[in-house]
Amino acid sequence: MSGQVRPITLVGTPVLHQPCRTVENFDAALAELADDMFASMYAAEGVGLAANQIGVDLRVFVYDCDDADGRQHKGTVVNPTVDLPELGERRLDEGDEGCLSVPGPYAKLARPDRATCHGFDLQGAPVTIEGTGQLARCLQHETDHLQGKLYIDRLSGRSRKKVLKQYAELRAEAAAEAEGAAADG
């Protein structure tokens, strides 16, 4: 797989906090975007990546993660929607969740343990992905991104503040280390 690694867009950047535009052209530029998204996701050691996480305002995400049975799933979904089990049939999985756009901290976040994602592949053909386990979490997380939501937006106020504080501390440490390395160099 080819593709250029693009920088990951970080929390606070406007494109992450607004709904993305619907994809209308299933063309070579879209395929190139998906290649760049996979390259960027793998470089950042992620399991999913939405287009707005590399600054592109389009409803596209890529994923490469396993389901509850340990089977690996990989793909691209364009213009996705997610269906969740009815409330009476819904089981929540309170797992650790993190985000490449909020690098560093993780937080417990309850999400349904099953999700069905509908959308299109890169040629415009309809696709449906049935997700369980980590794949269900990924489908929900990436679709949230395309609606302008980060996982921290689903946390309680206290948990959200804690994650953002950890993130700020990690960013400050990294900046101090970079400054020290520049002074030594």
Coordinates of C-alpha atoms in Angstrom, one line a residue:
M1 CA 0.0 0.0 0.0
S2 CA 1.3 3.4 -0.9
G3 CA 0.3 6.7 0.6
Q4 CA 1.8 9.7 2.2
V5 CA 1.9 10.1 6.0
R6 CA 0.1 13.3 6.9
P7 CA 0.2 15.0 10.3
I8 CA -2.6 14.1 12.7
T9 CA -4.9 17.0 13.5
L10 CA -5.1 17.7 17.2
V11 CA -8.0 18.5 19.5
G12 CA -9.0 22.2 19.3
T13 CA -8.6 22.3 15.5
P14 CA -11.9 23.5 14.0
V15 CA -12.2 20.7 11.4
L16 CA -12.4 18.1 14.2
H17 CA -15.3 19.9 15.9
Q18 CA -17.8 20.3 13.1
P19 CA -19.7 17.8 10.9
C20 CA -17.8 16.7 7.7
R21 CA -19.1 17.1 4.2
T22 CA -20.6 14.2 2.3
V23 CA -18.4 12.6 -0.3
E24 CA -19.9 13.1 -3.8
N25 CA -17.0 12.0 -6.1
F26 CA -15.7 8.4 -5.9
D27 CA -12.6 9.1 -7.9
A28 CA -8.8 8.7 -7.9
A29 CA -8.5 11.6 -5.4
L30 CA -10.7 9.7 -2.9
A31 CA -8.6 6.5 -3.3
E32 CA -5.4 8.6 -2.8
L33 CA -6.9 10.1 0.3
A34 CA -7.7 6.6 1.7
D35 CA -4.1 5.5 1.0
D36 CA -2.8 8.6 2.9
M37 CA -5.2 7.8 5.7
F38 CA -4.0 4.2 6.1
A39 CA -0.3 5.4 5.9
S40 CA -1.0 8.1 8.6
M41 CA -3.0 5.7 10.8
Y42 CA -0.2 3.0 10.7
A43 CA 2.5 5.6 11.3
A44 CA 0.6 6.8 14.4
E45 CA 0.0 3.2 15.5
G46 CA -3.8 3.6 15.4
V47 CA -6.6 1.2 14.6
G48 CA -8.9 3.7 12.9
L49 CA -8.7 7.2 11.4
A50 CA -11.3 9.7 10.1
A51 CA -10.5 12.1 7.3
N52 CA -10.8 15.1 9.5
Q53 CA -8.0 13.7 11.7
I54 CA -5.7 14.6 8.9
G55 CA -7.4 17.9 8.2
V56 CA -9.8 16.8 5.4
D57 CA -13.4 17.8 5.7
L58 CA -15.0 14.7 4.2
R59 CA -17.0 11.8 5.5
V60 CA -14.5 9.0 5.2
F61 CA -12.8 6.7 7.7
V62 CA -10.3 3.8 7.5
Y63 CA -9.9 1.0 10.1
D64 CA -7.7 -2.0 10.8
C65 CA -8.7 -3.8 14.0
D66 CA -10.0 -7.0 15.4
D67 CA -13.5 -8.0 16.6
A68 CA -14.6 -9.7 19.8
D69 CA -13.5 -13.1 18.3
G70 CA -10.0 -11.8 17.4
R71 CA -10.7 -11.7 13.6
Q72 CA -8.9 -8.8 11.9
H73 CA -11.0 -6.4 9.8
K74 CA -9.7 -3.7 7.5
G75 CA -11.4 -1.3 5.2
T76 CA -12.6 2.1 4.2
V77 CA -16.1 3.5 4.7
V78 CA -17.4 6.5 2.9
N79 CA -20.4 8.5 4.1
P80 CA -21.0 6.1 7.1
T81 CA -23.9 5.8 9.4
V82 CA -24.0 3.5 12.5
D83 CA -26.9 1.5 13.8
L84 CA -26.8 0.4 17.4
P85 CA -28.9 -2.3 19.1
E86 CA -32.3 -1.3 20.5
L87 CA -32.0 -0.1 24.1
G88 CA -33.5 -3.4 25.5
E89 CA -31.0 -5.5 23.5
R90 CA -28.0 -3.2 24.1
R91 CA -25.1 -4.4 26.2
L92 CA -22.5 -1.8 27.1
D93 CA -18.7 -2.4 27.0
E94 CA -16.9 0.0 29.3
G95 CA -13.4 -0.2 27.8
D96 CA -10.5 2.2 27.6
E97 CA -10.7 4.6 24.7
G98 CA -8.1 6.9 23.3
C99 CA -7.7 9.0 20.2
L100 CA -4.8 9.9 17.9
S101 CA -6.2 13.5 18.0
V102 CA -5.9 13.5 21.8
P103 CA -2.6 11.6 22.0
G104 CA -1.6 10.1 25.3
P105 CA -4.4 9.7 27.7
Y106 CA -7.1 7.0 27.7
A107 CA -10.4 7.0 29.6
K108 CA -13.1 4.4 30.4
L109 CA -16.1 5.0 28.0
A110 CA -19.1 2.8 27.9
R111 CA -20.3 2.0 24.3
P112 CA -22.6 -0.6 22.9
D113 CA -20.7 -3.9 22.3
R114 CA -22.2 -4.3 18.8
A115 CA -22.6 -1.8 15.9
T116 CA -23.6 -2.0 12.3
C117 CA -22.0 0.5 10.0
H118 CA -23.5 1.3 6.6
G119 CA -21.8 3.3 3.9
F120 CA -19.9 2.9 0.6
D121 CA -16.6 1.6 -0.5
L122 CA -14.1 3.6 -2.6
Q123 CA -16.0 2.7 -5.9
G124 CA -19.3 3.8 -4.5
A125 CA -20.7 0.3 -3.8
P126 CA -22.7 -0.1 -0.6
V127 CA -21.0 -1.8 2.3
T128 CA -22.2 -3.0 5.7
I129 CA -19.8 -3.9 8.5
E130 CA -21.1 -5.8 11.5
G131 CA -18.8 -4.9 14.4
T132 CA -18.3 -6.5 17.8
G133 CA -15.7 -5.8 20.5
Q134 CA -13.0 -3.4 19.5
L135 CA -14.4 -3.2 15.9
A136 CA -17.8 -2.0 17.3
R137 CA -16.0 0.6 19.3
C138 CA -13.9 1.7 16.3
L139 CA -16.9 2.0 14.0
Q140 CA -18.7 4.2 16.6
H141 CA -15.6 6.3 17.4
E142 CA -14.7 7.0 13.7
T143 CA -18.3 7.9 12.8
D144 CA -18.4 10.2 15.8
H145 CA -15.4 12.0 14.4
L146 CA -17.2 12.7 11.1
Q147 CA -20.0 14.2 13.0
G148 CA -17.6 16.6 14.8
K149 CA -17.5 14.6 18.0
L150 CA -14.4 13.4 19.9
Y151 CA -14.6 10.6 22.4
I152 CA -13.9 13.1 25.2
D153 CA -17.2 14.8 24.3
R154 CA -18.9 11.6 25.5
L155 CA -17.2 11.6 28.9
S156 CA -18.5 13.2 32.1
G157 CA -17.3 16.7 32.8
R158 CA -14.8 15.5 35.4
S159 CA -13.4 12.7 33.2
R160 CA -13.1 15.1 30.2
K161 CA -11.2 17.6 32.3
K162 CA -8.8 14.9 33.6
V163 CA -8.1 13.7 30.1
L164 CA -7.5 17.2 28.8
K165 CA -5.2 17.9 31.7
Q166 CA -3.2 14.8 31.1
Y167 CA -3.0 15.7 27.4
A168 CA -1.8 19.3 28.2
E169 CA 0.9 17.9 30.6
L170 CA 2.1 15.4 28.0
R171 CA 2.3 18.2 25.4
A172 CA 4.2 20.5 27.8
E173 CA 6.7 17.6 28.6
A174 CA 7.2 16.9 24.9
A175 CA 7.8 20.7 24.2
A176 CA 10.3 20.9 27.1
E177 CA 12.2 17.8 25.8
A178 CA 12.3 19.2 22.3
E179 CA 13.5 22.6 23.6
G180 CA 16.2 20.8 25.7
A181 CA 17.3 18.7 22.7
A182 CA 17.6 21.8 20.5
A183 CA 19.7 23.6 23.2
D184 CA 22.0 20.5 23.4
G185 CA 22.3 20.2 19.6

